[in-house]
Tab-separated table of C-alpha atoms in Angstrom:
chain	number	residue	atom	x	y	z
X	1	UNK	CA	-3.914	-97.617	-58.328
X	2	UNK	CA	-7.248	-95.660	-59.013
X	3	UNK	CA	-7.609	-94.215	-55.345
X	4	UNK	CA	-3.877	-93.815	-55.600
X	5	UNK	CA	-3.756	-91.849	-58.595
X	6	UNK	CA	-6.765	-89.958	-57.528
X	7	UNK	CA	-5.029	-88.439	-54.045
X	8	UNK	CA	-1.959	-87.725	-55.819
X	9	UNK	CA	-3.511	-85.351	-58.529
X	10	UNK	CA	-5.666	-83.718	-56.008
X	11	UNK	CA	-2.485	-83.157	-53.937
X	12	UNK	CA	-0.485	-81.480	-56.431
X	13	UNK	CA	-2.836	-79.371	-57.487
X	14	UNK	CA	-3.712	-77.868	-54.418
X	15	UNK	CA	0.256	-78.137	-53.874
X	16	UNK	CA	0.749	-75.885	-57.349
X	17	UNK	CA	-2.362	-73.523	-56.973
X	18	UNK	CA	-0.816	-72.576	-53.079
X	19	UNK	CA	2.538	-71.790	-55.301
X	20	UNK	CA	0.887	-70.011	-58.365
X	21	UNK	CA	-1.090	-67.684	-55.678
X	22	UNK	CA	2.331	-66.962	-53.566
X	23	UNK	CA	3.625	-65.178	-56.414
X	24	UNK	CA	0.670	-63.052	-56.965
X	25	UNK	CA	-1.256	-62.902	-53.572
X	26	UNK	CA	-3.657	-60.364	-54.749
X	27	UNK	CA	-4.914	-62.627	-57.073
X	28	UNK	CA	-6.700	-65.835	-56.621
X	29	UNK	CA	-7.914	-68.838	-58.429
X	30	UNK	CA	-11.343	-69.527	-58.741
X	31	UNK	CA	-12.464	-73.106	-57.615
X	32	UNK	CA	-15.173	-75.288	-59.490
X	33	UNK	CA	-16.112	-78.735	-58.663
X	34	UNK	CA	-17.864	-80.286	-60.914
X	35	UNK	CA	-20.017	-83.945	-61.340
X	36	UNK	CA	-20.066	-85.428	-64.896
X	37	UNK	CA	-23.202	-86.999	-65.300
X	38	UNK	CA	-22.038	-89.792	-66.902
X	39	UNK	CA	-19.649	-90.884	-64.124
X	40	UNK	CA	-16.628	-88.663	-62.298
X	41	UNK	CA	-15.946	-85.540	-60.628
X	42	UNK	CA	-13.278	-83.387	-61.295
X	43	UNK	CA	-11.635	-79.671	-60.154
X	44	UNK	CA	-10.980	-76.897	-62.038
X	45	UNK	CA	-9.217	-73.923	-60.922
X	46	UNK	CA	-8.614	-70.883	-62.858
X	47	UNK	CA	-7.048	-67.756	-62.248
X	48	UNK	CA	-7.748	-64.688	-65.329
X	49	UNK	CA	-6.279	-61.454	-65.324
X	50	UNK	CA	-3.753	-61.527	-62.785
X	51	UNK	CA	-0.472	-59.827	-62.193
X	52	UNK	CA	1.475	-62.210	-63.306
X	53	UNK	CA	-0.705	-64.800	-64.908
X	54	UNK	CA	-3.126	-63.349	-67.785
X	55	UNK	CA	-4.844	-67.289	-67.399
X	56	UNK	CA	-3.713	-69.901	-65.446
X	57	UNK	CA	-5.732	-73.241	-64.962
X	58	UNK	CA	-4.945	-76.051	-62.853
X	59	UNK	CA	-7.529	-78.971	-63.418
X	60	UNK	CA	-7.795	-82.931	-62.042
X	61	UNK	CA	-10.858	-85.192	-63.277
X	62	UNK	CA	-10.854	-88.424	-62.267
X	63	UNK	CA	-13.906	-89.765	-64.787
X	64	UNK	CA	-15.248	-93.134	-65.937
X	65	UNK	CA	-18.286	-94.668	-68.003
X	66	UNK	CA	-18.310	-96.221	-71.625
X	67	UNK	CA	-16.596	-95.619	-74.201
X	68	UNK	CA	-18.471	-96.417	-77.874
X	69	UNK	CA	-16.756	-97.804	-81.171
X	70	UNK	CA	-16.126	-94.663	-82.766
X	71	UNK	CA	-14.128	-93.460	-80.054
X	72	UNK	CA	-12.455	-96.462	-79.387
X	73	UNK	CA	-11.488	-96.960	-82.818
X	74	UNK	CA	-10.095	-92.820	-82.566
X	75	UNK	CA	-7.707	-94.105	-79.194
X	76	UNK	CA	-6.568	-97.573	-81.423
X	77	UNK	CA	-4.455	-94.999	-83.710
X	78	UNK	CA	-2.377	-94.057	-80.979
X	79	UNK	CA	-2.876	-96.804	-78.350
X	80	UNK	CA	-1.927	-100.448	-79.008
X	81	UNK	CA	-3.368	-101.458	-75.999
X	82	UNK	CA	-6.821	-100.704	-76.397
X	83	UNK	CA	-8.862	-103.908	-77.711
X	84	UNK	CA	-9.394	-104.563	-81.083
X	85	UNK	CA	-13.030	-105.773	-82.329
X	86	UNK	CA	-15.647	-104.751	-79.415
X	87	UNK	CA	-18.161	-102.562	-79.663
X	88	UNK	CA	-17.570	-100.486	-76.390
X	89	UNK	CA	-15.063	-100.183	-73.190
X	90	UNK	CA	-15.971	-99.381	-69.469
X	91	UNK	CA	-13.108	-97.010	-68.803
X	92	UNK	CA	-11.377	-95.244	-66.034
X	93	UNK	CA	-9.188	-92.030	-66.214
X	94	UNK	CA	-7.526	-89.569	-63.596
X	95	UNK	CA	-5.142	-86.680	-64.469
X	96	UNK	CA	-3.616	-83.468	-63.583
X	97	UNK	CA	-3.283	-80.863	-66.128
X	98	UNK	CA	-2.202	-77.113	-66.343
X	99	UNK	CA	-1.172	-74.680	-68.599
X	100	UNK	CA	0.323	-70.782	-67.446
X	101	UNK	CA	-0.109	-68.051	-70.037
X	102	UNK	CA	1.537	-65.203	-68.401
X	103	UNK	CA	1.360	-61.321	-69.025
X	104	UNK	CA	4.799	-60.191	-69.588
X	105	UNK	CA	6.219	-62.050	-73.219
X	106	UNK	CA	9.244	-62.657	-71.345
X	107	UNK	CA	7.743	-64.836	-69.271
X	108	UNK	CA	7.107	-68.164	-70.861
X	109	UNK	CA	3.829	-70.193	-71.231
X	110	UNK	CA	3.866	-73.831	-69.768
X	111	UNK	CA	1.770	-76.804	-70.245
X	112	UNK	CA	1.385	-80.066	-68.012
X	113	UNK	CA	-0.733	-83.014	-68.173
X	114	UNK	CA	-0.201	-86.814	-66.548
X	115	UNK	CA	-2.630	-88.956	-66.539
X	116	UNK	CA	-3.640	-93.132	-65.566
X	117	UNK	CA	-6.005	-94.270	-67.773
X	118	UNK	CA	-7.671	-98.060	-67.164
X	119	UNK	CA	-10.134	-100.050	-69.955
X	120	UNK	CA	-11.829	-103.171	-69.485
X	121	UNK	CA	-13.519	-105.058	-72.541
X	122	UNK	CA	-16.730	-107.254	-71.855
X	123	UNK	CA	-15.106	-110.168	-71.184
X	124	UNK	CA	-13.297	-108.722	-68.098
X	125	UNK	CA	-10.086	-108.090	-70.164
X	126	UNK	CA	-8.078	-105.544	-68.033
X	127	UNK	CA	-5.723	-102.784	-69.989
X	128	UNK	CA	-4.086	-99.369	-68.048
X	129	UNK	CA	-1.014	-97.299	-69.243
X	130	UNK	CA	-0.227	-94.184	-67.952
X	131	UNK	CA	1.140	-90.695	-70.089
X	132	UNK	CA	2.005	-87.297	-70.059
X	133	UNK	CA	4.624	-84.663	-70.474
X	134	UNK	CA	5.618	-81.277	-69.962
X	135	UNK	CA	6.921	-78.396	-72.491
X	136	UNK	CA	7.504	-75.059	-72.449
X	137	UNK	CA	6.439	-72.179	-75.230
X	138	UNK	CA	8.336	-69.038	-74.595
X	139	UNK	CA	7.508	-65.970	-76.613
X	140	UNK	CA	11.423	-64.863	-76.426
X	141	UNK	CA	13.893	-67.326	-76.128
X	142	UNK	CA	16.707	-66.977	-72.708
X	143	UNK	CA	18.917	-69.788	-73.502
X	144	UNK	CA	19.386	-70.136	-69.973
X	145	UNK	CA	16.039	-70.907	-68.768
X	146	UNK	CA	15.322	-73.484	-71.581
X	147	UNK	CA	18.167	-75.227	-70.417
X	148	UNK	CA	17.255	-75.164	-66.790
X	149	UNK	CA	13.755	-76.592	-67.435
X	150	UNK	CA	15.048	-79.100	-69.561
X	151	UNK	CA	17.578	-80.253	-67.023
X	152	UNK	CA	15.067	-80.431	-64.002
X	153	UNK	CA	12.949	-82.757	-66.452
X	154	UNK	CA	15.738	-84.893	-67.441
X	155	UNK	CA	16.864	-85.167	-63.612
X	156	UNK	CA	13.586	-86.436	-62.777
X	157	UNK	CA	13.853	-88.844	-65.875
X	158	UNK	CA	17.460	-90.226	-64.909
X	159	UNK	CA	16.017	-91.506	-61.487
X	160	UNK	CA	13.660	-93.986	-63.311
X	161	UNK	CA	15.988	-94.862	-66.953
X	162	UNK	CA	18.555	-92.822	-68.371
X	163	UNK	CA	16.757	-93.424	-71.797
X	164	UNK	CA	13.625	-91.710	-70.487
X	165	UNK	CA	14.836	-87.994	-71.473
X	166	UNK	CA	16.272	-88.415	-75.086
X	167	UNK	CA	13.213	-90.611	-75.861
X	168	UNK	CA	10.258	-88.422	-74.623
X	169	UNK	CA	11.784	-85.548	-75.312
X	170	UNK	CA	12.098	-86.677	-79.356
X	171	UNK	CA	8.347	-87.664	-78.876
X	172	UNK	CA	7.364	-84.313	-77.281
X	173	UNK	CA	9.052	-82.841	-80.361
X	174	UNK	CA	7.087	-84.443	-82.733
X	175	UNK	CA	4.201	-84.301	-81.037
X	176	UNK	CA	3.650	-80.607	-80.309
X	177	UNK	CA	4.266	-79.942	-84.159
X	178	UNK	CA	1.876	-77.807	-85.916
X	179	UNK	CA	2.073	-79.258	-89.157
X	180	UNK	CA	-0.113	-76.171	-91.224
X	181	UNK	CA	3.210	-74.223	-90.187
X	182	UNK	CA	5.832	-76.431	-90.663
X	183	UNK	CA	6.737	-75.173	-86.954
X	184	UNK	CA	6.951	-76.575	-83.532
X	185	UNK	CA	4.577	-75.232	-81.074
X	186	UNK	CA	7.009	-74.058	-78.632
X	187	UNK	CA	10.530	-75.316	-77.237
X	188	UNK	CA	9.445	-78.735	-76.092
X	189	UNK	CA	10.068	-80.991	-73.122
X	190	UNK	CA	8.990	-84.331	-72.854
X	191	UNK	CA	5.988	-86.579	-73.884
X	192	UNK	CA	4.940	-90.237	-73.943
X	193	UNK	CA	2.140	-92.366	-73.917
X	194	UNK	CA	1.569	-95.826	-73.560
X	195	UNK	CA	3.699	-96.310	-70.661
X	196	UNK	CA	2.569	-99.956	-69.288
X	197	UNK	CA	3.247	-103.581	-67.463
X	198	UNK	CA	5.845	-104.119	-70.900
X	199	UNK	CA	8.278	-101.966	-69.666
X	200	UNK	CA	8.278	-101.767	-65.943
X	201	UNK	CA	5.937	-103.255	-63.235
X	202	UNK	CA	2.973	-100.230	-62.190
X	203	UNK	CA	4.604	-99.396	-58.782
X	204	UNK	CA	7.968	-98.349	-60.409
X	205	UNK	CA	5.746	-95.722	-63.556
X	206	UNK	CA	3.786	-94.649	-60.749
X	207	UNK	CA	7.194	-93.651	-59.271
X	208	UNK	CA	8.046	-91.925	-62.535
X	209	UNK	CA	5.027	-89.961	-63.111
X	210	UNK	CA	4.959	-88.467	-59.129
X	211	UNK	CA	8.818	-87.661	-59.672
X	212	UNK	CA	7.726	-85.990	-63.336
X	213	UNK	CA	5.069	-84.245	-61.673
X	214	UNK	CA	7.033	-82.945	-58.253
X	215	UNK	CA	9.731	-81.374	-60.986
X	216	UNK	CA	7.135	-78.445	-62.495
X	217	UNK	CA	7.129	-76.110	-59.642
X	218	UNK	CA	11.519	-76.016	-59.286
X	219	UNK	CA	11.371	-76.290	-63.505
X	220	UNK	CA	9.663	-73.367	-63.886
X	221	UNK	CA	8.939	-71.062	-60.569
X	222	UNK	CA	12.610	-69.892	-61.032
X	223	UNK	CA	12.198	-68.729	-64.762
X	224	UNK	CA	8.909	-66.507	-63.258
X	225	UNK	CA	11.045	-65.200	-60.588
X	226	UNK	CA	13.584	-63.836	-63.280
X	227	UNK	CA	11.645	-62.355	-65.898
X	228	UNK	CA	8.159	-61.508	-64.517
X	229	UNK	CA	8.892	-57.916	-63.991
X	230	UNK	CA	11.442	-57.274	-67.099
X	231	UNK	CA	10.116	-54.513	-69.257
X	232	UNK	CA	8.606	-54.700	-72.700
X	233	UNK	CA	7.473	-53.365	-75.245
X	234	UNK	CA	3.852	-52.880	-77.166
X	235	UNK	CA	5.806	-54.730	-80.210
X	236	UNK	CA	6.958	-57.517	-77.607
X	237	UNK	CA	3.287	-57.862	-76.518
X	238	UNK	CA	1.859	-58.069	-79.921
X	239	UNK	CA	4.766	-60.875	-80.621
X	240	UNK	CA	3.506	-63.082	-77.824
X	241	UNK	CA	-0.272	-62.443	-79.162
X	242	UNK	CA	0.970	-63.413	-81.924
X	243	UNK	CA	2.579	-66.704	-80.796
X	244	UNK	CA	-0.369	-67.617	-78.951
X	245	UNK	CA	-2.064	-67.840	-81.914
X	246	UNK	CA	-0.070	-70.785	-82.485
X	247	UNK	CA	-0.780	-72.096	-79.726
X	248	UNK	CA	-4.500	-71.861	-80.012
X	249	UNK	CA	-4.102	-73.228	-84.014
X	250	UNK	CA	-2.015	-76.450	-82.172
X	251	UNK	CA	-4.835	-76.867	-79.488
X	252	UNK	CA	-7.481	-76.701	-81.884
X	253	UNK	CA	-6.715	-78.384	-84.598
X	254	UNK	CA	-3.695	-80.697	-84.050
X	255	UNK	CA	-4.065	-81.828	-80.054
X	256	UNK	CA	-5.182	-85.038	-79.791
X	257	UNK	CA	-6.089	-84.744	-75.934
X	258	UNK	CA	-8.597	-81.658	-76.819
X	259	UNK	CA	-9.824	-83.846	-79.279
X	260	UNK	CA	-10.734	-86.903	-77.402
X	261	UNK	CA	-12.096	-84.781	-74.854
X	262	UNK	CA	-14.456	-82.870	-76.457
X	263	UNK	CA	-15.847	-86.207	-78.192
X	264	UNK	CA	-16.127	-87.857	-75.156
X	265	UNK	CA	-19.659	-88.148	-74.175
X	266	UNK	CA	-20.791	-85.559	-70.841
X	267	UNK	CA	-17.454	-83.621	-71.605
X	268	UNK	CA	-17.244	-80.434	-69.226
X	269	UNK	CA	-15.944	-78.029	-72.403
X	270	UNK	CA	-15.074	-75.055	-70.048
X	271	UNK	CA	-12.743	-77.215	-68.571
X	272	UNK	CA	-11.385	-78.313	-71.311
X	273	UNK	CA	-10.854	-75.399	-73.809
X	274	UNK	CA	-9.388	-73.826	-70.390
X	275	UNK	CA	-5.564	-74.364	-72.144
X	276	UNK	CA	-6.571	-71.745	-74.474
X	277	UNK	CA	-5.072	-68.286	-73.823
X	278	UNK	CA	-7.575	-65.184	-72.543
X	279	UNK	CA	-5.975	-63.217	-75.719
X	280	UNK	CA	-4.187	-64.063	-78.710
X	281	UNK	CA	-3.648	-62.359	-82.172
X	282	UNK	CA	-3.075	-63.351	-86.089
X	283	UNK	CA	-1.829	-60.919	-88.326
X	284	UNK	CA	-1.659	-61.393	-92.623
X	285	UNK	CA	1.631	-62.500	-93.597
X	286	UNK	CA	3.428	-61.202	-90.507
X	287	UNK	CA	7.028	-61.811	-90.966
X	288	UNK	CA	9.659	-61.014	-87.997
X	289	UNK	CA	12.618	-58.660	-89.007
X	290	UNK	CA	16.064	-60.256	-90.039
X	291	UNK	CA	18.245	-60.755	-87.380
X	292	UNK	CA	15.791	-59.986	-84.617
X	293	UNK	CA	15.247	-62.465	-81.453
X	294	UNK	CA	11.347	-63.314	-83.009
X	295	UNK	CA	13.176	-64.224	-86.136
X	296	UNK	CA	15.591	-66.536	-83.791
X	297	UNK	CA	13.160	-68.039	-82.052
X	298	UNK	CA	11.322	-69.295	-85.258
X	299	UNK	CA	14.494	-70.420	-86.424
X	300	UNK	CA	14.755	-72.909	-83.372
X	301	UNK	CA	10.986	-73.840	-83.431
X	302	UNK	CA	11.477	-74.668	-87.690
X	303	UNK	CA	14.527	-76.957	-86.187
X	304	UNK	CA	14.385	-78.992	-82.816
X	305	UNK	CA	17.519	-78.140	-80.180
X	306	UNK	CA	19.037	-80.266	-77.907
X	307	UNK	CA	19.271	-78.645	-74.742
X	308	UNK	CA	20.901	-81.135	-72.424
């Protein structure tokens, strides 16, 4: 499953870059391959200041090593298969992940990640689960396109179990919630984690996650097509600052990912903090006007929809 998981990440990404750069051909992503020094390689390719894309970063890292008791006992809150009682874990982990932060605020941002991840114990114990998800975090809400991204996921869900949707997408929902704000961090998707051997054998979730993964480009590329070249205005722009702010306070401070990366020992950071936007904005007790579409779209993000 390792060499498996590793092809099909570097696959996609080269298969998403080639479709990120077709919409914006003047514009390229830069390539970085990096070695982490205590075991893995990984790819990171960013694009900054583009036509369309203000940052867009496309990353895999297949990585392994030890992991020590303090951040084994940080994964044991939120992973019941991770041994209890040893002092460290060799560990294996490959993953694609991305996140779009375009220029125009009608255009909304996107996030990806899926990921294996494999621990052994000292014994020889054996452990591996796969997770992931993908949301969307629009600046102005088109009913339209929520609902078509939503769909695509929940097509890609229904192949594998009809309860897939409805239950990642309540996880996603409660996941991406920025708790300072009492808000969610955009319109969700899904999410899961923990997705082993107890549920279905590892051939049929590998199925699941390549199916989750092949569904980004036709959830989302048709949403750019409609509403990267809609006017705006310099209030618009300043509301999508300011909702990226959010989105920076979530990645910061809530995201448990960003967390366990950056504590993991030889992180790469760059890669890492590359989810952030290139610009974002907070403004003193900003309040949207009543009845406007910013005051609509906090409405929804105070109180989960169901799309589908």
């Amino acid at each position: 499953m390792r060499l498996r998981m590793e092809e099909f990440v570097k696959s996609k990404q080269s298969e998403i870059v080639a479709a990120l750069e077709s919409l914006d051909p003047s514009h390229k992503f830069r390539t970085d391959r990096w070695t982490r020094e205590a075991g893995g390689i990984g790819i990171s390719r960013v694009l900054q200041d583009g036509k369309i894309f203000e940052k867009a970063g496309v990353n895999t890292s297949i990585v392994h090593g030890t992991l020590p008791r303090p951040a084994i006992e940080r994964m044991r809150a939120n992973h019941k298969a991770i041994f209890p009682n040893v002092e460290s874990l060799e560990f294996f982990a490959a993953g694609i992940s991305l996140v779009l932060h375009p220029q125009n605020p009608m255009v909304p941002t996107v996030h990806l990640n899926y990921r294996y991840f494999e621990a052994k114990d000292s014994e020889g114990r054996c452990t591996a689960w796969f997770g992931g998800g993908t949301d969307l975090t629009p600046s102005y809400l088109f009913d339209e396109d929520v609902i078509h991204f939503h769909r695509t996921i929940k097509d890609a869900c229904d192949k594998h179990d009809c309860d897939y949707y409805p239950r990642f997408k309540k996880w996603c929902d409660k996941y991406f919630r920025i708790p300072h704000r009492d808000e969610s961090r955009g319109v969700g998707g899904i999410f899961f984690d923990d997705l082993d051997t107890t549920e279905k054998d590892q051939e049929q979730l590998f199925a699941f996650i390549k199916d989750c993964t092949s569904a980004f480009l036709p959830s989302y590329i048709p949403i750019v097509h409609k509403r990267k070249d809609m006017t705006f205005t310099h209030q618009e722009k300043e509301w999508q600052q300011l909702r990226r702010g959010r989105y920076v306070e979530f990645n910061l401070v809530t995201d448990r990912g960003t967390q366990f990366g950056l504590q993991t020992p030889g992180a790469r950071v760059e890669s890492i903090l590359m989810s952030l936007p290139l610009t974002a904005r907070w403004m003193y007790m900003h309040e949207p006007g009543k009845g406007s579409r910013e005051e609509r779209l906090l409405g929804v993000l105070k109180k989960p929809v169901d799309w589908v």
